[in-house]
Coordinates of C-alpha atoms in Angstrom, one line a residue:
X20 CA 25.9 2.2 -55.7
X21 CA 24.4 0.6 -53.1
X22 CA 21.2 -2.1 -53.5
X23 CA 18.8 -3.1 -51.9
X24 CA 19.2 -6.5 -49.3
X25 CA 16.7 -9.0 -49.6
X26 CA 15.6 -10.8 -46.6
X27 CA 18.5 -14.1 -46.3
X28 CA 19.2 -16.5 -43.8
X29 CA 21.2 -15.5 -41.3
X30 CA 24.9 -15.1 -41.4
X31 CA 26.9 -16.5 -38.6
X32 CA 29.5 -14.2 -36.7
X33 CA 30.7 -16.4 -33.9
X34 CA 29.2 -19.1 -31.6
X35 CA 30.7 -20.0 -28.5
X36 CA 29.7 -23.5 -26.8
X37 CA 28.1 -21.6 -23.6
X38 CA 27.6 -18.0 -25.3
X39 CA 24.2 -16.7 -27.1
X40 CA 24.7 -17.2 -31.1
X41 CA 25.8 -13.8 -32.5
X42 CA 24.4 -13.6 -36.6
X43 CA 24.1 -10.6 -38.7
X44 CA 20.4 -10.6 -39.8
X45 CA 18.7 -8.4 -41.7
X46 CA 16.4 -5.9 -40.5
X47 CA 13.9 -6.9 -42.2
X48 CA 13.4 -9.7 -40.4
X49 CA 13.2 -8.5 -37.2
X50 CA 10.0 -7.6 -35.9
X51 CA 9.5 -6.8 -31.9
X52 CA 9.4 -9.4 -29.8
X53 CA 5.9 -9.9 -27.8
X54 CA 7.9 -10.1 -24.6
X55 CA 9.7 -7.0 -24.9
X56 CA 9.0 -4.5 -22.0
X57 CA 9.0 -1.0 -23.7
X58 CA 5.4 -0.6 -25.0
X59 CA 5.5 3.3 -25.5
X60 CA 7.9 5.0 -27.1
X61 CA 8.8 2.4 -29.3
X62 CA 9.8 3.5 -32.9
X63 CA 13.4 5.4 -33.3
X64 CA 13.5 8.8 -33.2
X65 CA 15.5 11.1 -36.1
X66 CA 18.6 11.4 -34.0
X67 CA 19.0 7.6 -33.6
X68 CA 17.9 7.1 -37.4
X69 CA 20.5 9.8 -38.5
X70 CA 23.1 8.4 -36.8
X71 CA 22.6 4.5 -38.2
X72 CA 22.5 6.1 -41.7
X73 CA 26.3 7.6 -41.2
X74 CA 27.6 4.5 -38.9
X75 CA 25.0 1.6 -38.6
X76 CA 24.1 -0.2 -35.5
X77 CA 27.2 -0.1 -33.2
X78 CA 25.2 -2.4 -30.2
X79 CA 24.4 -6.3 -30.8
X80 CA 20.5 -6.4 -30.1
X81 CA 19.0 -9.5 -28.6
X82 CA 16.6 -11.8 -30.1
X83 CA 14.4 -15.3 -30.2
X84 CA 13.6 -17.5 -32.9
X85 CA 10.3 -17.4 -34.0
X86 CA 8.5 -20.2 -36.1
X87 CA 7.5 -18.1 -39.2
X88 CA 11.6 -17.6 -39.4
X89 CA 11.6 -14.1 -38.5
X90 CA 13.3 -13.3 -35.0
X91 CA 11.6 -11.5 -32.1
X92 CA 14.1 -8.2 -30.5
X93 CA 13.4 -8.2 -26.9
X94 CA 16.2 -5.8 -26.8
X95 CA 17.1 -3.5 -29.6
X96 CA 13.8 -3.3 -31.3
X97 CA 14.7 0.4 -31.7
X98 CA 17.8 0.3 -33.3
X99 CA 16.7 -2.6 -35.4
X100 CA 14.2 -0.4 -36.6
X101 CA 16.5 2.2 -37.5
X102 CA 18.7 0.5 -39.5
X103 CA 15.7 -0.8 -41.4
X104 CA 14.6 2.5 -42.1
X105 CA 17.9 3.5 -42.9
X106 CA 18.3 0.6 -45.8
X107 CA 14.8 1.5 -46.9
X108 CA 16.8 4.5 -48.3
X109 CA 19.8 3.6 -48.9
X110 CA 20.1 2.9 -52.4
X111 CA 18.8 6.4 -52.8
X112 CA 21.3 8.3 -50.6
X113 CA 24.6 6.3 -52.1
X114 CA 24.9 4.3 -48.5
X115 CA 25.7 0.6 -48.1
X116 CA 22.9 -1.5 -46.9
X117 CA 23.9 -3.1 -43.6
X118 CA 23.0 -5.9 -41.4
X119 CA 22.7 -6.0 -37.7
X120 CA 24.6 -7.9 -35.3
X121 CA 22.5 -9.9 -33.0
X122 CA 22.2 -12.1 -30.5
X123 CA 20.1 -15.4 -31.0
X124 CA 18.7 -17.1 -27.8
X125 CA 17.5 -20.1 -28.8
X126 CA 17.5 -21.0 -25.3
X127 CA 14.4 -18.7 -24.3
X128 CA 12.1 -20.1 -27.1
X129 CA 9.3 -21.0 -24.5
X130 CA 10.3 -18.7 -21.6
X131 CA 8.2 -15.6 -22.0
X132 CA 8.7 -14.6 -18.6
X133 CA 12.1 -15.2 -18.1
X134 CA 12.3 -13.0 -21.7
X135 CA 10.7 -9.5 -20.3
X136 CA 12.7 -9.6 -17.4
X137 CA 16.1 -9.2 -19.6
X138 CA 14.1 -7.1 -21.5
X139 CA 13.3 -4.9 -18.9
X140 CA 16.7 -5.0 -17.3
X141 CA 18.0 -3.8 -20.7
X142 CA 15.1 -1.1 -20.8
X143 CA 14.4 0.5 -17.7
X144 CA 17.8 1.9 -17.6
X145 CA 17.6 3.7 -20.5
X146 CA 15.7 7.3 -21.3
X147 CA 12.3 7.7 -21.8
X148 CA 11.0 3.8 -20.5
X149 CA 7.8 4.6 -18.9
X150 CA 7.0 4.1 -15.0
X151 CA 4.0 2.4 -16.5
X152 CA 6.2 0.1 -18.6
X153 CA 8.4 -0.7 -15.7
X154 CA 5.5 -1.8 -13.9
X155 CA 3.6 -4.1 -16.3
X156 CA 7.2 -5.8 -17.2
X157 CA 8.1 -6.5 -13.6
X158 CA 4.2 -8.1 -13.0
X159 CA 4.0 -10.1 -16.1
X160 CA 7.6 -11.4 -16.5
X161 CA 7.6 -12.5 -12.3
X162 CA 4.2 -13.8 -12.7
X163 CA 5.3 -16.0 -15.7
X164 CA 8.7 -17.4 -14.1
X165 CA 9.9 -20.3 -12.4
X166 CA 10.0 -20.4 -8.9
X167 CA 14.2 -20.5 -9.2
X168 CA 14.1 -17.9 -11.6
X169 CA 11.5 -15.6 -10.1
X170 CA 14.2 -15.8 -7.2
X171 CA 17.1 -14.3 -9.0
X172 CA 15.5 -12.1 -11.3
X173 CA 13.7 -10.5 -7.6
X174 CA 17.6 -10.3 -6.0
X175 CA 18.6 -8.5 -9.4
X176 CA 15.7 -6.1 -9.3
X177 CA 16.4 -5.3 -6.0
X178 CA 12.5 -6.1 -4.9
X179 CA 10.5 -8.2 -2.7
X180 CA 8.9 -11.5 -3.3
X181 CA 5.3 -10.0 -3.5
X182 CA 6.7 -7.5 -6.7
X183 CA 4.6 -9.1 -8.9
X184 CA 1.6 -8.6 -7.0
X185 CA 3.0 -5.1 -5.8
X186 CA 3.9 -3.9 -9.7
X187 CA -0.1 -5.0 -10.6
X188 CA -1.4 -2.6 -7.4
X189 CA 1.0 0.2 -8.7
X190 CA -0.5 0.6 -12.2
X191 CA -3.9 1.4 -11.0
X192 CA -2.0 5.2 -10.5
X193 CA -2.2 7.9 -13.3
X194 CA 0.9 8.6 -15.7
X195 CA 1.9 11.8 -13.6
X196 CA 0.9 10.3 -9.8
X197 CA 3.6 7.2 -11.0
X198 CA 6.0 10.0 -12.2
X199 CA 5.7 12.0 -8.9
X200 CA 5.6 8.8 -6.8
X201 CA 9.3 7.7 -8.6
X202 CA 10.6 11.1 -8.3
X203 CA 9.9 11.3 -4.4
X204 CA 11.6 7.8 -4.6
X205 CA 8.8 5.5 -3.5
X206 CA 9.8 2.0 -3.8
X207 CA 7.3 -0.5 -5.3
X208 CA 6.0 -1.5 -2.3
X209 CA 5.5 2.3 -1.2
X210 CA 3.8 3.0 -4.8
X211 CA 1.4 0.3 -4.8
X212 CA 0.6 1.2 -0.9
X213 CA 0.0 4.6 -2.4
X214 CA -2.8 3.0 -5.1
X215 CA -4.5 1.6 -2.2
X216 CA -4.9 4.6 -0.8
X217 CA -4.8 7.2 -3.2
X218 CA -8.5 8.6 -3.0
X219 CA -8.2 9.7 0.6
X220 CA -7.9 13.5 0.5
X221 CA -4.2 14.6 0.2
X222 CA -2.9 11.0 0.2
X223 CA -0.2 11.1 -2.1
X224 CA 1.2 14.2 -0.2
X225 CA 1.4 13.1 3.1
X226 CA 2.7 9.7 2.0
X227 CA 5.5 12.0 0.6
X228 CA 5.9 14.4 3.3
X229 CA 6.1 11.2 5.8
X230 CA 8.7 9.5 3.0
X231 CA 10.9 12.6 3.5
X232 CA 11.0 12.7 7.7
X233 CA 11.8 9.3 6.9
X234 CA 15.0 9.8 4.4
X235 CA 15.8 13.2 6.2
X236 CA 16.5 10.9 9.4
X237 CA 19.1 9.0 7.1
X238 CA 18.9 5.3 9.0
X239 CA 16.6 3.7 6.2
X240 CA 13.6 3.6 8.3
X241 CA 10.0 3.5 7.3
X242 CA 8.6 4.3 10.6
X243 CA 6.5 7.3 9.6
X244 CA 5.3 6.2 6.4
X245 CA 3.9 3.1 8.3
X246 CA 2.3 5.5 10.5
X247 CA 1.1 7.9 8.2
X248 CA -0.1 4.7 5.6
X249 CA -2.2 3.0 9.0
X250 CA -4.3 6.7 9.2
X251 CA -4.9 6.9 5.7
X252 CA -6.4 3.3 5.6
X253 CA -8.3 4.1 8.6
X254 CA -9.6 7.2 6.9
X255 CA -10.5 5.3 3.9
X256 CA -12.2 2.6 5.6
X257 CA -14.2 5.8 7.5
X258 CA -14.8 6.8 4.2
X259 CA -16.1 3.3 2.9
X260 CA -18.5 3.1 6.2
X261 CA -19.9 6.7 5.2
X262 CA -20.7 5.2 1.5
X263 CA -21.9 2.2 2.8
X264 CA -24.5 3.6 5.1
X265 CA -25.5 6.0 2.9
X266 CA -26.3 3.3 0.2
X267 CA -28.2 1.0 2.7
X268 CA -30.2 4.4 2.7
X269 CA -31.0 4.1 -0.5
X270 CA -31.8 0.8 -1.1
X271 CA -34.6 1.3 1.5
X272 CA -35.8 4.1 0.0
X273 CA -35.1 6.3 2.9
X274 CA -33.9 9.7 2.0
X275 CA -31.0 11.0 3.4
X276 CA -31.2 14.9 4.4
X277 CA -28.4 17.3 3.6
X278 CA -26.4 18.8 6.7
X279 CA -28.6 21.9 7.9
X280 CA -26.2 25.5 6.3
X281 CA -27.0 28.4 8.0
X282 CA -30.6 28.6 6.7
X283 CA -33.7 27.6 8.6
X284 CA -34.7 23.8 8.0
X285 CA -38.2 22.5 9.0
X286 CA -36.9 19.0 8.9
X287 CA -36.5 17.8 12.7
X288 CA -35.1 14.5 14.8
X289 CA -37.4 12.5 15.7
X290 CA -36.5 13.0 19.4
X291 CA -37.9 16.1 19.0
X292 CA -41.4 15.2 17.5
X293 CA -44.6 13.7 18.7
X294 CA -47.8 12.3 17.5
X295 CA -50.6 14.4 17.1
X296 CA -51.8 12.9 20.4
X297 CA -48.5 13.8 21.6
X298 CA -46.9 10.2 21.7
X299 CA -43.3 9.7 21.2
X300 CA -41.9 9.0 17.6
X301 CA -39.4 6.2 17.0
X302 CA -38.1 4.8 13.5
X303 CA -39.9 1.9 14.2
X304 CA -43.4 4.0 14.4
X305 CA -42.4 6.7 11.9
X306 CA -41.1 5.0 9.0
X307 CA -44.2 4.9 6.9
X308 CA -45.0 8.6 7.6
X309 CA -43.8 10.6 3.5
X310 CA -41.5 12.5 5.5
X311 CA -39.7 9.7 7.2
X312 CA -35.9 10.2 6.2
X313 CA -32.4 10.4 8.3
X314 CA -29.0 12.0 8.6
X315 CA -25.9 10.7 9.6
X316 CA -24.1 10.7 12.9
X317 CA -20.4 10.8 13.7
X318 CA -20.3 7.1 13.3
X319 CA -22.2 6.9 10.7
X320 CA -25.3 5.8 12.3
X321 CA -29.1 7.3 10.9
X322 CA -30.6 9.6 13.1
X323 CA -34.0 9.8 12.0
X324 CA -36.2 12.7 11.1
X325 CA -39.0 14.1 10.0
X326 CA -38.4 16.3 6.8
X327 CA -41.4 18.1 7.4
X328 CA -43.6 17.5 10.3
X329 CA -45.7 20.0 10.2
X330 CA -47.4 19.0 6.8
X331 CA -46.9 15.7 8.2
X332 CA -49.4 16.1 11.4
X333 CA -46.2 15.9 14.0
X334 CA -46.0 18.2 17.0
X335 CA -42.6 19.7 18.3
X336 CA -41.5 18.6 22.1
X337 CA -42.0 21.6 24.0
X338 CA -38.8 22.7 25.0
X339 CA -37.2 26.4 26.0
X340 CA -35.1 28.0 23.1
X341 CA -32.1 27.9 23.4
X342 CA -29.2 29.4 21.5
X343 CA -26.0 28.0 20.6
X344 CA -23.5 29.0 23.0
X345 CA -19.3 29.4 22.5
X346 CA -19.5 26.1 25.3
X347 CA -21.8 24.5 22.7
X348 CA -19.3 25.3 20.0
X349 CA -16.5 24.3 22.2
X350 CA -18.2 20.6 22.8
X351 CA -19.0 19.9 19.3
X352 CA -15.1 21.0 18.6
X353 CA -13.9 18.4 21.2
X354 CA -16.0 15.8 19.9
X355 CA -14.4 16.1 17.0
X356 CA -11.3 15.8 18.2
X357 CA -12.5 12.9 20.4
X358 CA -13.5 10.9 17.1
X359 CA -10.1 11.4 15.4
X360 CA -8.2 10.3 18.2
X361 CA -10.0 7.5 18.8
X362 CA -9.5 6.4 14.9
X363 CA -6.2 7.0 14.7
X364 CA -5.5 4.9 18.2
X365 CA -7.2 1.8 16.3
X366 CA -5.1 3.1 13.1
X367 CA -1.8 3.0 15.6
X368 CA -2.4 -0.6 16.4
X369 CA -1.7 -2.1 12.8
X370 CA 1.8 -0.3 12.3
X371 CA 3.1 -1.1 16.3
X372 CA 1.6 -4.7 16.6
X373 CA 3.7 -5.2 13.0
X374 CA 6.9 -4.2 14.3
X375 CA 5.9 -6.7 17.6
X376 CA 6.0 -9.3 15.2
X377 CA 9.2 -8.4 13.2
X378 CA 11.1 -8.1 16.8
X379 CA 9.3 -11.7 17.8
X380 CA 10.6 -13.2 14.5
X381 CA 14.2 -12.2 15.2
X382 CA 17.0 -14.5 15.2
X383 CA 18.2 -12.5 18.8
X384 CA 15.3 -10.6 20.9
X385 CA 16.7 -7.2 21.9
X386 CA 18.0 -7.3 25.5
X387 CA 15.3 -4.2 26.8
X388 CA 12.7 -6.2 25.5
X389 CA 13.7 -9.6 27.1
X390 CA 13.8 -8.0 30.7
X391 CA 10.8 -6.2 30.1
X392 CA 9.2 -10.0 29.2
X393 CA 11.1 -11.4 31.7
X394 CA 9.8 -9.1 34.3
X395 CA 6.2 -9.3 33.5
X396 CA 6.4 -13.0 33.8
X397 CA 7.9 -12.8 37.3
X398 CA 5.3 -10.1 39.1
X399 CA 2.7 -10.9 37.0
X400 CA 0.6 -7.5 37.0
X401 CA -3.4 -7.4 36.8
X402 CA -3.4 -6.6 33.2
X403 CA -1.8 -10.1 32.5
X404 CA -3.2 -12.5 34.7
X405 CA -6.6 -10.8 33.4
X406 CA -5.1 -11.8 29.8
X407 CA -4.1 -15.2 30.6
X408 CA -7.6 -16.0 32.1
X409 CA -8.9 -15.3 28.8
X410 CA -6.8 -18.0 26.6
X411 CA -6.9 -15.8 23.9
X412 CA -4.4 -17.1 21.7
X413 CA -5.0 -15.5 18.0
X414 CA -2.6 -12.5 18.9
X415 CA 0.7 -14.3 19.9
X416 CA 0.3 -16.8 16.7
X417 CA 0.3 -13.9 14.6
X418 CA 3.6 -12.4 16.3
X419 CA 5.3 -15.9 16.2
X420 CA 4.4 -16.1 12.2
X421 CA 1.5 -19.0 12.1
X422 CA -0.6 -19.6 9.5
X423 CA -4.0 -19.4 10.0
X424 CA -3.6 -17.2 13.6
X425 CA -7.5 -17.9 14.3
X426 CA -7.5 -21.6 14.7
X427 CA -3.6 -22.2 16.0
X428 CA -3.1 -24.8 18.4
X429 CA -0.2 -23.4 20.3
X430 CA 0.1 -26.3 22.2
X431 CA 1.6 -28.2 18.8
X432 CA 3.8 -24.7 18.6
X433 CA 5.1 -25.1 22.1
X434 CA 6.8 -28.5 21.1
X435 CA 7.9 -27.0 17.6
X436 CA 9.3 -23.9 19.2
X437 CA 13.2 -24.5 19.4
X438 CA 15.1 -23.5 22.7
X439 CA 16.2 -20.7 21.2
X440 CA 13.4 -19.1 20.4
X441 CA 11.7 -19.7 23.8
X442 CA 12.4 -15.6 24.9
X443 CA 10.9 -14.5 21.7
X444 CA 7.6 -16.5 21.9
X445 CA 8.0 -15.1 26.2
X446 CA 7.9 -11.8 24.7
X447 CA 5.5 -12.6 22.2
X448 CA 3.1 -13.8 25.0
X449 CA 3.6 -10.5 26.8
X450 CA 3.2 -8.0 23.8
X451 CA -0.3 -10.3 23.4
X452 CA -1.6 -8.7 26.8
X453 CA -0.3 -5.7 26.3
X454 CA -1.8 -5.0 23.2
X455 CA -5.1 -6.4 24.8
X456 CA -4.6 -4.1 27.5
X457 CA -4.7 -1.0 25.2
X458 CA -7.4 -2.4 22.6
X459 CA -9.9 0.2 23.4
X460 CA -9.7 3.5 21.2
X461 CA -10.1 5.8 24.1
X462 CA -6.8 4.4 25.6
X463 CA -5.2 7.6 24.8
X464 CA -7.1 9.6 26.8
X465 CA -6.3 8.4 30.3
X466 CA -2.9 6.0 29.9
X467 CA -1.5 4.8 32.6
X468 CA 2.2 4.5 33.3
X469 CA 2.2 0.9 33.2
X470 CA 1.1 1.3 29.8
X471 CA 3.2 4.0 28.8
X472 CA 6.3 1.8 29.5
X473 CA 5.1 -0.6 26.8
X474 CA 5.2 1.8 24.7
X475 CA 7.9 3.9 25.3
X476 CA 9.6 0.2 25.1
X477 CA 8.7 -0.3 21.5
X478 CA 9.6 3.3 20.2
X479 CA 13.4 2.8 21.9
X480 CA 13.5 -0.4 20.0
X481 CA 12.1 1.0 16.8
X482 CA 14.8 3.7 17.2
X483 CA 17.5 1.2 17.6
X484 CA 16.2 -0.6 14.3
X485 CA 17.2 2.4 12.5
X486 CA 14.0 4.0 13.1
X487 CA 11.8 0.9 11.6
X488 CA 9.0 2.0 14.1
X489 CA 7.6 5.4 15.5
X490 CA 5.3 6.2 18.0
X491 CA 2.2 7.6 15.9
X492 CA 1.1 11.4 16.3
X493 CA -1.9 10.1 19.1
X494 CA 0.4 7.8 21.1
X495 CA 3.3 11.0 21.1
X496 CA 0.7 13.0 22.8
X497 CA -0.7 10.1 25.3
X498 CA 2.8 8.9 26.5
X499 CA 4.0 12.6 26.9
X500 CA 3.0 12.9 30.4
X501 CA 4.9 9.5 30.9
X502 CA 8.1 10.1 29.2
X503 CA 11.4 10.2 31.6
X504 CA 12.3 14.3 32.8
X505 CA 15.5 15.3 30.7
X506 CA 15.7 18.6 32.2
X507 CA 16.2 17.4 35.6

């Protein structure tokens, strides 16, 4: 009959000079290790208990010394569990009480971070670890590493040196958005680009749609999900304006009127209203009138009215009545699609003057680009020499990679720039005009071919770079007029 095992020190199996000790310990005195990266799911489910009750624990689990003399499982805790579970009852069920095999790494006493990442490598291939758990092991063991080790353990993740910060980002998402976001195989850079912004109506589904166009092209480009990322950023920083205005409403105690529905409202803009000896009414005169209050414009600007001027003593502007028209309809509808053009031309700027930088930063500019540089630089075109009389430098430090673009002295760069690098800085120089020449957000609307070939430039390029950059929606429609005649 089998008894019951008390907890004993550990028995050594086999201890190579370089190799982790390998003891059979007791269950009992395992307990889960603080470090390890599975935080739900944790306890052994019937199938796993069953099966150490007919065959024990087949798989050494992994473990540190800890000073009470227990040992911490930073991989295993599961199947240590089950076997203590399973000599809990042993006796009872005529079994043999058995010990586990286990590693002992004495060396990562002391090396927390260094712990969860084994733990999660261990983990995060096998079912049911949590997107969640993924997450909050890849922040806290990177975040707790050496600088060497942080190194590897990003190579062997397969992530980027800002994971940590990334993985942090990402688990502001809900259970389901991380499980959707995985499943339409976001990497962590995408998912934590999705948490920033996530609120913006239909975020999470155009981030996916663009993800697709981008996967469906099969080059491992990113060059609509930049795009599509840049609008939803400048949506939410729309958005953000909105609130703000509407709180520096409130903290002046100005009320701010709903949008007029169908009904009849007897609020009215102040362009509208007199005094009572029929002088004109400005915020400035009107503000300590009980019916002073103000709606929102297009740009988020107040437009001030009077919520009820005739209880107020105001008079109306005579003025014919006129109703609203189809042209009047047809206006406010262009307008509309003025404004959104306009924001996502300054959205378009972020994702194109990127890439600029990621060609400038190249050990070899491409060939179109140099020529293109190279040209500019010989004819010198009014857009340029308009440039150049404005020294602005802030734009072609950021394309060459200096810190602290706003106060460069790219004088000191010029004699730190290697000869081989001369063409890149040329173009970088260029693109800086360029990109000046286009800075207003109503570009679109009238682009000239000069600046169509800029453009056209960088979306051949982006297209060669296995589609790393793509001409947003609003520069497609601006440089169609521009683009070469196939059909001819």
């Amino acid at each position: 009959m089998a008894t019951a095992l008390s907890t004993q020190p550990a028995e050594p199996v086999t201890h190579g000079e370089d190799a982790p000790q390998i003891v059979m310990l007791d269950p009992a005195q395992v307990v889960r290790d603080e470090q390890n990266a599975r935080e739900t799911d944790t306890a052994p489910d019937e199938e796993l208990i069953a099966s150490v009750k007919e065959i024990g624990v087949e798989e050494t689990i992994s473990v540190r010394p800890r000073p009470d003399g227990t040992y911490g499982a930073f991989k295993g805790w599961r199947r240590a569990q089950a076997q203590k579970v399973a000599n809990d009852s042993a006796e009872q069920d005529g079994r043999p009480v058995r010990r586990i095999k286990a590693h002992v790494r004495e060396d990562l006493v002391g090396r927390d971070g260094w712990t969860r990442f084994l733990s999660l490598v261990e983990n995060k291939h096998r079912e049911g670890m949590s997107e969640r758990d993924i997450l909050k092991s890849q922040e806290l063991s990177l975040i707790e590493m050496s600088d060497i080790e942080r190194r590897q353990a990003t190579r062997a993740l397969g992530v980027g040196r800002h994971a940590a910060k990334q993985a942090k980002a990402a688990q502001k998402l809900d259970d389901a958005t991380l499980r959707r976001a995985t499943a339409g195989g976001m990497d962590l850079e995408q998912t934590a680009q999705l948490a920033e912004v996530e609120h913006v109506h239909q975020a999470e589904h155009r981030l996916l749609r663009a993800l697709k166009r981008d996967h469906e092209e099969g080059n491992g480009g990113r060059g609509h999900w930049d795009q599509e990322l840049a609008l939803l950023k400048a949506e939410r920083a729309d958005a953000e304006a909105r609130t703000k205005a509407e709180e520096d409403l409130k903290k002046a105690d100005i009320p701010l009127l709903a949008y007029p529905g169908w009904g009849k409202t007897v609020s009215r803009p102040l362009t509208e209203l007199t005094t009572g000896l029929g002088n004109p009414l400005t915020g400035e005169n009107h503000k300590d009138c009980p019916g002073h209050s103000a709606r929102l414009d297009d740009e988020h600007q107040p437009v001030w009215h009077c919520s009820n001027p005739a209880e107020h003593g105001h008079k109306v502007r005579p003025q014919p009545k006129q109703p609203r028209t189809e042209e009047d309809e047809r206006r406010a509808e262009e307008r509309r699609k003025v404004i959104a053009r306009n924001r996502a031309w300054k959205a378009a700027a972020g994702p194109r003057q990127d890439f600029v930088a990621r060609l400038v930063r190249r050990r070899a500019l491409p060939d179109a680009a140099r020529v293109f540089a190279q040209e500019v630089l010989l004819t010198v075109p009014d857009f340029y020499s308009a440039w150049t009389d404005k020294h602005e430098s802030e734009t072609v430090a950021r394309f060459l990679g200096i810190k602290d673009p706003e106060h460069a002295d790219l004088t000191e760069a010029a004699v730190q720039l290697p000869k081989a690098r001369v063409v890149n800085a040329l173009f970088a120089h260029v693109a800086a005009a360029c990109e000046h020449d286009i800075r207003e957000p109503k570009t679109w609307s009238n682009l000239t071919a000069r600046q169509a070939r800029y453009l056209l430039l960088l979306e051949a390029l982006g297209q060669d770079d296995n589609g790393s950059y793509r001409l947003s929606e609003v520069e497609n429609e601006a440089v169609s007029a521009h683009r070469p005649d196939t059909a001819a």
